[in-house]
């Protein structure tokens, strides 16, 4: 940008005043517009900062203003996600006041919108842009106090607001952790990272205590964090108790004390005190600087990168994840996160496939709807909020197929799918796979009972494809075929198949169906992928990687819904020197699989994608219909997996990847 960045401010509150004042100290920005739900408030705010500043009585009017380049969002916590996405979709650069979202799921949605928009985005931890913070990180990284052992950091204050004020209102996600607790989490992660030569580090464990007031929000909370290497941190926050708002770092050779870590004096400057064993304490003076102005100046400086090194996207995601764990540890859940909450889409708009979605579709016998070639595995969603963001994102990318099972999470995963479908009202648009009859309850009676339980959890009257989760060779296959046909006749399932069935037993079932004029199995869901399993992860599982099975699949045209098509992360993180994941080592660590990984990486480098995308493309390129199950835990994992949809492998490339050419 060759001219000054024109800023719009959303929400004319106290923090917005601080940012607007900071713009006056900025070398690159100017205040151009203000929006509030009250136009008179917006006008009064604008007038207090000079002339020529537009005012609007709605946020969308400001987003639509072509004269506004960047937006600062300073509204209540619960509005941040929707407004940030709206601003990004309008083509604006965005700084959103902390917390970016009340939980990790919302943060993922915002950052995915930022990625699509091509615009700069940062969470408003302005202290991270101040030279005092940068100098602190430099001292830690340089070993000024030796090996860092412990961090003490606090940000708390005593407030007595009027009833309903956002600070003490659970409906508005009040309390200390979200209001200022993110600062101390951020500081601990920053210092732990600097000690390891990294921008930040994630804790490996967290324990916490806190006081939930009568309002239901945290009035005071403390947490103990442990990082790899044994570095620990104790952090404290609150909105009803004042404290020593400082940060002290303890090392093997001394201490570093920052007495004003969050709001250093913009005029007089601030001090860092370095005390080393056996030496006089050294005061390092940091000249005054307006951190809001510096935060704004980072936008044109890093606009082409979309994020700044001072407060990057991965840093924000890690920060909110720790804050979410902190809240969980003290039992704090907000009403908008509960199972009975009607959680909207992150954007607030009706859920719909995006115009740029490139999902291909297929069909299977017995189901009169198109099925997305990728299937979302519903077995690792943590909360309704997490499930909602993950499932919404998948649908927006063109996905409509969801894989559930009676045993997943003791039924919790089916409940989350059901709650999400009820909130969206989209059951008829989806292809739902249900599974039951897992060992030791693999018999006709269990199929009937478990399916009814699953339908109740899913809040639907049928599943589109029912899979027996295991086979039981002790029971004649005809008994299974008979009961499954009865369920089709009752309308509880549309069609059925087997998961972890041998091809021989599958063929026997269909021979029985043909001989008795019954509907047969329509799909098979076994382990299949580029990596060949040395052992399968769970007892009773079957694979389809041997040549005989693959020939059978091609001859019969059987539709396959392969699980672990990406080998449980083997193509994302496998390393001969890393044996920390015992199951990954047990199942996939072999010379042959590492050669497959090397070839996948080589091809991935040539095509500019991740190796996981190559692994997925391999499954999709088979000469029989495949609908791979993916199990992403984050939106980023979904996005990187889906790159495989655009890769069309030749027959020769498929053979080469599998060491057959």
mmCIF file with all atom_site columns, C-alpha atoms in Angstrom, residues 386-541:
data_model
loop_
_atom_site.group_PDB
_atom_site.id
_atom_site.type_symbol
_atom_site.label_atom_id
_atom_site.label_alt_id
_atom_site.label_comp_id
_atom_site.label_asym_id
_atom_site.label_entity_id
_atom_site.label_seq_id
_atom_site.pdbx_PDB_ins_code
_atom_site.Cartn_x
_atom_site.Cartn_y
_atom_site.Cartn_z
_atom_site.occupancy
_atom_site.B_iso_or_equiv
_atom_site.pdbx_formal_charge
_atom_site.auth_seq_id
_atom_site.auth_comp_id
_atom_site.auth_asym_id
_atom_site.auth_atom_id
_atom_site.pdbx_PDB_model_num
ATOM 1   C CA . UNK A 1 386 ? -16.442 -28.415 17.094 1.00 0.00 ? 386 UNK A CA 1
ATOM 2   C CA . UNK A 1 387 ? -18.728 -30.775 15.201 1.00 0.00 ? 387 UNK A CA 1
ATOM 3   C CA . UNK A 1 388 ? -20.750 -27.886 13.764 1.00 0.00 ? 388 UNK A CA 1
ATOM 4   C CA . UNK A 1 389 ? -17.727 -26.094 12.326 1.00 0.00 ? 389 UNK A CA 1
ATOM 5   C CA . UNK A 1 390 ? -16.198 -29.293 10.943 1.00 0.00 ? 390 UNK A CA 1
ATOM 6   C CA . UNK A 1 391 ? -19.452 -30.543 9.399  1.00 0.00 ? 391 UNK A CA 1
ATOM 7   C CA . UNK A 1 392 ? -20.442 -27.124 8.026  1.00 0.00 ? 392 UNK A CA 1
ATOM 8   C CA . UNK A 1 393 ? -17.057 -26.730 6.385  1.00 0.00 ? 393 UNK A CA 1
ATOM 9   C CA . UNK A 1 394 ? -17.354 -30.179 4.811  1.00 0.00 ? 394 UNK A CA 1
ATOM 10  C CA . UNK A 1 395 ? -20.804 -29.388 3.378  1.00 0.00 ? 395 UNK A CA 1
ATOM 11  C CA . UNK A 1 396 ? -19.582 -26.034 2.056  1.00 0.00 ? 396 UNK A CA 1
ATOM 12  C CA . UNK A 1 397 ? -16.861 -27.955 0.213  1.00 0.00 ? 397 UNK A CA 1
ATOM 13  C CA . UNK A 1 398 ? -19.501 -30.159 -1.395 1.00 0.00 ? 398 UNK A CA 1
ATOM 14  C CA . UNK A 1 399 ? -19.480 -33.051 1.063  1.00 0.00 ? 399 UNK A CA 1
ATOM 15  C CA . UNK A 1 400 ? -22.748 -34.754 1.941  1.00 0.00 ? 400 UNK A CA 1
ATOM 16  C CA . UNK A 1 401 ? -21.653 -38.189 3.227  1.00 0.00 ? 401 UNK A CA 1
ATOM 17  C CA . UNK A 1 402 ? -21.122 -38.812 6.951  1.00 0.00 ? 402 UNK A CA 1
ATOM 18  C CA . UNK A 1 403 ? -19.935 -42.036 8.573  1.00 0.00 ? 403 UNK A CA 1
ATOM 19  C CA . UNK A 1 404 ? -21.236 -42.820 12.069 1.00 0.00 ? 404 UNK A CA 1
ATOM 20  C CA . UNK A 1 405 ? -21.295 -45.884 14.293 1.00 0.00 ? 405 UNK A CA 1
ATOM 21  C CA . UNK A 1 406 ? -23.159 -47.086 17.356 1.00 0.00 ? 406 UNK A CA 1
ATOM 22  C CA . UNK A 1 407 ? -19.926 -47.557 19.314 1.00 0.00 ? 407 UNK A CA 1
ATOM 23  C CA . UNK A 1 408 ? -18.218 -44.242 18.525 1.00 0.00 ? 408 UNK A CA 1
ATOM 24  C CA . UNK A 1 409 ? -17.779 -42.322 21.740 1.00 0.00 ? 409 UNK A CA 1
ATOM 25  C CA . UNK A 1 410 ? -20.329 -44.533 23.454 1.00 0.00 ? 410 UNK A CA 1
ATOM 26  C CA . UNK A 1 411 ? -22.988 -42.954 21.245 1.00 0.00 ? 411 UNK A CA 1
ATOM 27  C CA . UNK A 1 412 ? -21.795 -39.376 21.700 1.00 0.00 ? 412 UNK A CA 1
ATOM 28  C CA . UNK A 1 413 ? -20.654 -39.012 18.085 1.00 0.00 ? 413 UNK A CA 1
ATOM 29  C CA . UNK A 1 414 ? -24.076 -40.015 16.769 1.00 0.00 ? 414 UNK A CA 1
ATOM 30  C CA . UNK A 1 415 ? -25.670 -37.526 19.158 1.00 0.00 ? 415 UNK A CA 1
ATOM 31  C CA . UNK A 1 416 ? -23.498 -34.705 17.803 1.00 0.00 ? 416 UNK A CA 1
ATOM 32  C CA . UNK A 1 417 ? -24.424 -35.556 14.220 1.00 0.00 ? 417 UNK A CA 1
ATOM 33  C CA . UNK A 1 418 ? -28.097 -35.632 15.188 1.00 0.00 ? 418 UNK A CA 1
ATOM 34  C CA . UNK A 1 419 ? -27.942 -32.316 17.021 1.00 0.00 ? 419 UNK A CA 1
ATOM 35  C CA . UNK A 1 420 ? -26.131 -30.698 14.115 1.00 0.00 ? 420 UNK A CA 1
ATOM 36  C CA . UNK A 1 421 ? -28.657 -32.012 11.555 1.00 0.00 ? 421 UNK A CA 1
ATOM 37  C CA . UNK A 1 422 ? -31.518 -30.783 13.730 1.00 0.00 ? 422 UNK A CA 1
ATOM 38  C CA . UNK A 1 423 ? -29.952 -27.308 13.919 1.00 0.00 ? 423 UNK A CA 1
ATOM 39  C CA . UNK A 1 424 ? -29.380 -27.174 10.164 1.00 0.00 ? 424 UNK A CA 1
ATOM 40  C CA . UNK A 1 425 ? -32.570 -28.939 9.042  1.00 0.00 ? 425 UNK A CA 1
ATOM 41  C CA . UNK A 1 426 ? -30.606 -30.684 6.297  1.00 0.00 ? 426 UNK A CA 1
ATOM 42  C CA . UNK A 1 427 ? -31.172 -34.400 6.902  1.00 0.00 ? 427 UNK A CA 1
ATOM 43  C CA . UNK A 1 428 ? -32.659 -35.023 3.453  1.00 0.00 ? 428 UNK A CA 1
ATOM 44  C CA . UNK A 1 429 ? -29.611 -33.499 1.770  1.00 0.00 ? 429 UNK A CA 1
ATOM 45  C CA . UNK A 1 430 ? -27.197 -35.900 3.445  1.00 0.00 ? 430 UNK A CA 1
ATOM 46  C CA . UNK A 1 431 ? -26.025 -39.457 2.971  1.00 0.00 ? 431 UNK A CA 1
ATOM 47  C CA . UNK A 1 432 ? -25.741 -40.975 6.443  1.00 0.00 ? 432 UNK A CA 1
ATOM 48  C CA . UNK A 1 433 ? -23.831 -44.192 7.029  1.00 0.00 ? 433 UNK A CA 1
ATOM 49  C CA . UNK A 1 434 ? -24.696 -46.020 10.226 1.00 0.00 ? 434 UNK A CA 1
ATOM 50  C CA . UNK A 1 435 ? -22.788 -48.969 11.646 1.00 0.00 ? 435 UNK A CA 1
ATOM 51  C CA . UNK A 1 436 ? -23.648 -51.504 14.318 1.00 0.00 ? 436 UNK A CA 1
ATOM 52  C CA . UNK A 1 437 ? -23.158 -55.109 15.373 1.00 0.00 ? 437 UNK A CA 1
ATOM 53  C CA . UNK A 1 438 ? -19.632 -54.617 16.632 1.00 0.00 ? 438 UNK A CA 1
ATOM 54  C CA . UNK A 1 439 ? -18.033 -57.565 18.399 1.00 0.00 ? 439 UNK A CA 1
ATOM 55  C CA . UNK A 1 440 ? -19.117 -58.965 20.878 1.00 0.00 ? 440 UNK A CA 1
ATOM 56  C CA . UNK A 1 441 ? -22.651 -57.850 19.960 1.00 0.00 ? 441 UNK A CA 1
ATOM 57  C CA . UNK A 1 442 ? -22.519 -59.115 16.405 1.00 0.00 ? 442 UNK A CA 1
ATOM 58  C CA . UNK A 1 443 ? -25.820 -60.911 15.924 1.00 0.00 ? 443 UNK A CA 1
ATOM 59  C CA . UNK A 1 444 ? -29.227 -60.194 14.351 1.00 0.00 ? 444 UNK A CA 1
ATOM 60  C CA . UNK A 1 445 ? -30.822 -59.186 17.658 1.00 0.00 ? 445 UNK A CA 1
ATOM 61  C CA . UNK A 1 446 ? -28.108 -56.591 18.339 1.00 0.00 ? 446 UNK A CA 1
ATOM 62  C CA . UNK A 1 447 ? -28.518 -55.144 14.853 1.00 0.00 ? 447 UNK A CA 1
ATOM 63  C CA . UNK A 1 448 ? -32.200 -54.425 15.526 1.00 0.00 ? 448 UNK A CA 1
ATOM 64  C CA . UNK A 1 449 ? -31.630 -52.991 19.006 1.00 0.00 ? 449 UNK A CA 1
ATOM 65  C CA . UNK A 1 450 ? -28.596 -50.925 18.169 1.00 0.00 ? 450 UNK A CA 1
ATOM 66  C CA . UNK A 1 451 ? -30.097 -49.463 15.007 1.00 0.00 ? 451 UNK A CA 1
ATOM 67  C CA . UNK A 1 452 ? -33.094 -48.184 16.944 1.00 0.00 ? 452 UNK A CA 1
ATOM 68  C CA . UNK A 1 453 ? -30.740 -46.598 19.479 1.00 0.00 ? 453 UNK A CA 1
ATOM 69  C CA . UNK A 1 454 ? -28.671 -45.049 16.697 1.00 0.00 ? 454 UNK A CA 1
ATOM 70  C CA . UNK A 1 455 ? -31.722 -43.622 14.937 1.00 0.00 ? 455 UNK A CA 1
ATOM 71  C CA . UNK A 1 456 ? -32.795 -42.030 18.207 1.00 0.00 ? 456 UNK A CA 1
ATOM 72  C CA . UNK A 1 457 ? -29.404 -40.426 18.706 1.00 0.00 ? 457 UNK A CA 1
ATOM 73  C CA . UNK A 1 458 ? -29.288 -39.290 15.084 1.00 0.00 ? 458 UNK A CA 1
ATOM 74  C CA . UNK A 1 459 ? -32.835 -37.894 15.319 1.00 0.00 ? 459 UNK A CA 1
ATOM 75  C CA . UNK A 1 460 ? -33.824 -39.504 12.038 1.00 0.00 ? 460 UNK A CA 1
ATOM 76  C CA . UNK A 1 461 ? -36.044 -42.376 10.933 1.00 0.00 ? 461 UNK A CA 1
ATOM 77  C CA . UNK A 1 462 ? -33.476 -44.014 8.661  1.00 0.00 ? 462 UNK A CA 1
ATOM 78  C CA . UNK A 1 463 ? -29.861 -44.260 7.611  1.00 0.00 ? 463 UNK A CA 1
ATOM 79  C CA . UNK A 1 464 ? -29.004 -44.336 3.920  1.00 0.00 ? 464 UNK A CA 1
ATOM 80  C CA . UNK A 1 465 ? -26.386 -47.075 4.202  1.00 0.00 ? 465 UNK A CA 1
ATOM 81  C CA . UNK A 1 466 ? -26.155 -49.473 7.114  1.00 0.00 ? 466 UNK A CA 1
ATOM 82  C CA . UNK A 1 467 ? -22.892 -51.329 7.623  1.00 0.00 ? 467 UNK A CA 1
ATOM 83  C CA . UNK A 1 468 ? -22.367 -54.281 9.889  1.00 0.00 ? 468 UNK A CA 1
ATOM 84  C CA . UNK A 1 469 ? -19.310 -53.102 11.835 1.00 0.00 ? 469 UNK A CA 1
ATOM 85  C CA . UNK A 1 470 ? -17.913 -56.620 12.090 1.00 0.00 ? 470 UNK A CA 1
ATOM 86  C CA . UNK A 1 471 ? -18.745 -60.094 10.830 1.00 0.00 ? 471 UNK A CA 1
ATOM 87  C CA . UNK A 1 472 ? -19.504 -63.111 13.011 1.00 0.00 ? 472 UNK A CA 1
ATOM 88  C CA . UNK A 1 473 ? -18.636 -66.296 11.067 1.00 0.00 ? 473 UNK A CA 1
ATOM 89  C CA . UNK A 1 474 ? -20.319 -68.356 13.806 1.00 0.00 ? 474 UNK A CA 1
ATOM 90  C CA . UNK A 1 475 ? -23.707 -67.142 12.560 1.00 0.00 ? 475 UNK A CA 1
ATOM 91  C CA . UNK A 1 476 ? -24.973 -68.319 9.150  1.00 0.00 ? 476 UNK A CA 1
ATOM 92  C CA . UNK A 1 477 ? -24.673 -65.411 6.725  1.00 0.00 ? 477 UNK A CA 1
ATOM 93  C CA . UNK A 1 478 ? -28.286 -65.843 5.666  1.00 0.00 ? 478 UNK A CA 1
ATOM 94  C CA . UNK A 1 479 ? -29.506 -64.738 9.097  1.00 0.00 ? 479 UNK A CA 1
ATOM 95  C CA . UNK A 1 480 ? -27.768 -61.406 8.633  1.00 0.00 ? 480 UNK A CA 1
ATOM 96  C CA . UNK A 1 481 ? -29.130 -60.987 5.109  1.00 0.00 ? 481 UNK A CA 1
ATOM 97  C CA . UNK A 1 482 ? -32.653 -61.741 6.309  1.00 0.00 ? 482 UNK A CA 1
ATOM 98  C CA . UNK A 1 483 ? -32.660 -59.245 9.178  1.00 0.00 ? 483 UNK A CA 1
ATOM 99  C CA . UNK A 1 484 ? -31.103 -56.517 7.023  1.00 0.00 ? 484 UNK A CA 1
ATOM 100 C CA . UNK A 1 485 ? -33.796 -57.003 4.393  1.00 0.00 ? 485 UNK A CA 1
ATOM 101 C CA . UNK A 1 486 ? -36.442 -56.717 7.106  1.00 0.00 ? 486 UNK A CA 1
ATOM 102 C CA . UNK A 1 487 ? -34.968 -53.352 8.132  1.00 0.00 ? 487 UNK A CA 1
ATOM 103 C CA . UNK A 1 488 ? -35.043 -52.225 4.483  1.00 0.00 ? 488 UNK A CA 1
ATOM 104 C CA . UNK A 1 489 ? -38.706 -53.223 4.287  1.00 0.00 ? 489 UNK A CA 1
ATOM 105 C CA . UNK A 1 490 ? -39.391 -51.240 7.468  1.00 0.00 ? 490 UNK A CA 1
ATOM 106 C CA . UNK A 1 491 ? -37.778 -48.162 5.931  1.00 0.00 ? 491 UNK A CA 1
ATOM 107 C CA . UNK A 1 492 ? -35.098 -47.896 8.630  1.00 0.00 ? 492 UNK A CA 1
ATOM 108 C CA . UNK A 1 493 ? -32.262 -48.405 6.145  1.00 0.00 ? 493 UNK A CA 1
ATOM 109 C CA . UNK A 1 494 ? -32.090 -47.866 2.392  1.00 0.00 ? 494 UNK A CA 1
ATOM 110 C CA . UNK A 1 495 ? -29.287 -50.294 1.645  1.00 0.00 ? 495 UNK A CA 1
ATOM 111 C CA . UNK A 1 496 ? -26.597 -52.172 3.530  1.00 0.00 ? 496 UNK A CA 1
ATOM 112 C CA . UNK A 1 497 ? -23.077 -53.520 3.457  1.00 0.00 ? 497 UNK A CA 1
ATOM 113 C CA . UNK A 1 498 ? -20.301 -54.939 5.571  1.00 0.00 ? 498 UNK A CA 1
ATOM 114 C CA . UNK A 1 499 ? -17.396 -53.327 7.344  1.00 0.00 ? 499 UNK A CA 1
ATOM 115 C CA . UNK A 1 500 ? -14.414 -55.611 7.989  1.00 0.00 ? 500 UNK A CA 1
ATOM 116 C CA . UNK A 1 501 ? -15.848 -58.498 6.048  1.00 0.00 ? 501 UNK A CA 1
ATOM 117 C CA . UNK A 1 502 ? -13.733 -60.786 3.916  1.00 0.00 ? 502 UNK A CA 1
ATOM 118 C CA . UNK A 1 503 ? -14.509 -60.777 0.206  1.00 0.00 ? 503 UNK A CA 1
ATOM 119 C CA . UNK A 1 504 ? -15.368 -64.486 0.459  1.00 0.00 ? 504 UNK A CA 1
ATOM 120 C CA . UNK A 1 505 ? -17.951 -63.948 3.190  1.00 0.00 ? 505 UNK A CA 1
ATOM 121 C CA . UNK A 1 506 ? -19.317 -60.873 1.378  1.00 0.00 ? 506 UNK A CA 1
ATOM 122 C CA . UNK A 1 507 ? -19.744 -62.939 -1.788 1.00 0.00 ? 507 UNK A CA 1
ATOM 123 C CA . UNK A 1 508 ? -21.442 -65.705 0.199  1.00 0.00 ? 508 UNK A CA 1
ATOM 124 C CA . UNK A 1 509 ? -23.956 -63.179 1.561  1.00 0.00 ? 509 UNK A CA 1
ATOM 125 C CA . UNK A 1 510 ? -24.812 -61.953 -1.912 1.00 0.00 ? 510 UNK A CA 1
ATOM 126 C CA . UNK A 1 511 ? -25.134 -65.471 -3.236 1.00 0.00 ? 511 UNK A CA 1
ATOM 127 C CA . UNK A 1 512 ? -27.660 -66.163 -0.468 1.00 0.00 ? 512 UNK A CA 1
ATOM 128 C CA . UNK A 1 513 ? -29.550 -62.960 -1.335 1.00 0.00 ? 513 UNK A CA 1
ATOM 129 C CA . UNK A 1 514 ? -29.650 -63.882 -5.021 1.00 0.00 ? 514 UNK A CA 1
ATOM 130 C CA . UNK A 1 515 ? -30.825 -67.429 -4.327 1.00 0.00 ? 515 UNK A CA 1
ATOM 131 C CA . UNK A 1 516 ? -33.629 -66.158 -2.082 1.00 0.00 ? 516 UNK A CA 1
ATOM 132 C CA . UNK A 1 517 ? -34.723 -63.145 -4.138 1.00 0.00 ? 517 UNK A CA 1
ATOM 133 C CA . UNK A 1 518 ? -33.500 -60.713 -1.493 1.00 0.00 ? 518 UNK A CA 1
ATOM 134 C CA . UNK A 1 519 ? -31.541 -57.499 -1.577 1.00 0.00 ? 519 UNK A CA 1
ATOM 135 C CA . UNK A 1 520 ? -27.804 -58.076 -1.287 1.00 0.00 ? 520 UNK A CA 1
ATOM 136 C CA . UNK A 1 521 ? -24.868 -56.178 0.136  1.00 0.00 ? 521 UNK A CA 1
ATOM 137 C CA . UNK A 1 522 ? -24.107 -52.964 -1.775 1.00 0.00 ? 522 UNK A CA 1
ATOM 138 C CA . UNK A 1 523 ? -20.815 -51.792 -0.244 1.00 0.00 ? 523 UNK A CA 1
ATOM 139 C CA . UNK A 1 524 ? -17.728 -52.930 1.626  1.00 0.00 ? 524 UNK A CA 1
ATOM 140 C CA . UNK A 1 525 ? -15.787 -50.877 4.171  1.00 0.00 ? 525 UNK A CA 1
ATOM 141 C CA . UNK A 1 526 ? -12.377 -52.350 4.971  1.00 0.00 ? 526 UNK A CA 1
ATOM 142 C CA . UNK A 1 527 ? -8.878  -50.987 5.414  1.00 0.00 ? 527 UNK A CA 1
ATOM 143 C CA . UNK A 1 528 ? -7.517  -49.890 2.062  1.00 0.00 ? 528 UNK A CA 1
ATOM 144 C CA . UNK A 1 529 ? -4.933  -47.329 1.048  1.00 0.00 ? 529 UNK A CA 1
ATOM 145 C CA . UNK A 1 530 ? -1.489  -46.685 -0.305 1.00 0.00 ? 530 UNK A CA 1
ATOM 146 C CA . UNK A 1 531 ? 0.178   -47.817 2.942  1.00 0.00 ? 531 UNK A CA 1
ATOM 147 C CA . UNK A 1 532 ? -0.121  -51.558 3.554  1.00 0.00 ? 532 UNK A CA 1
ATOM 148 C CA . UNK A 1 533 ? -0.832  -52.396 7.181  1.00 0.00 ? 533 UNK A CA 1
ATOM 149 C CA . UNK A 1 534 ? 1.560   -54.764 8.942  1.00 0.00 ? 534 UNK A CA 1
ATOM 150 C CA . UNK A 1 535 ? -1.110  -55.150 11.595 1.00 0.00 ? 535 UNK A CA 1
ATOM 151 C CA . UNK A 1 536 ? -4.554  -53.624 11.592 1.00 0.00 ? 536 UNK A CA 1
ATOM 152 C CA . UNK A 1 537 ? -5.241  -51.151 14.392 1.00 0.00 ? 537 UNK A CA 1
ATOM 153 C CA . UNK A 1 538 ? -8.116  -53.051 15.980 1.00 0.00 ? 538 UNK A CA 1
ATOM 154 C CA . UNK A 1 539 ? -9.063  -56.684 16.483 1.00 0.00 ? 539 UNK A CA 1
ATOM 155 C CA . UNK A 1 540 ? -11.396 -58.202 13.942 1.00 0.00 ? 540 UNK A CA 1
ATOM 156 C CA . UNK A 1 541 ? -10.477 -55.830 11.118 1.00 0.00 ? 541 UNK A CA 1
#
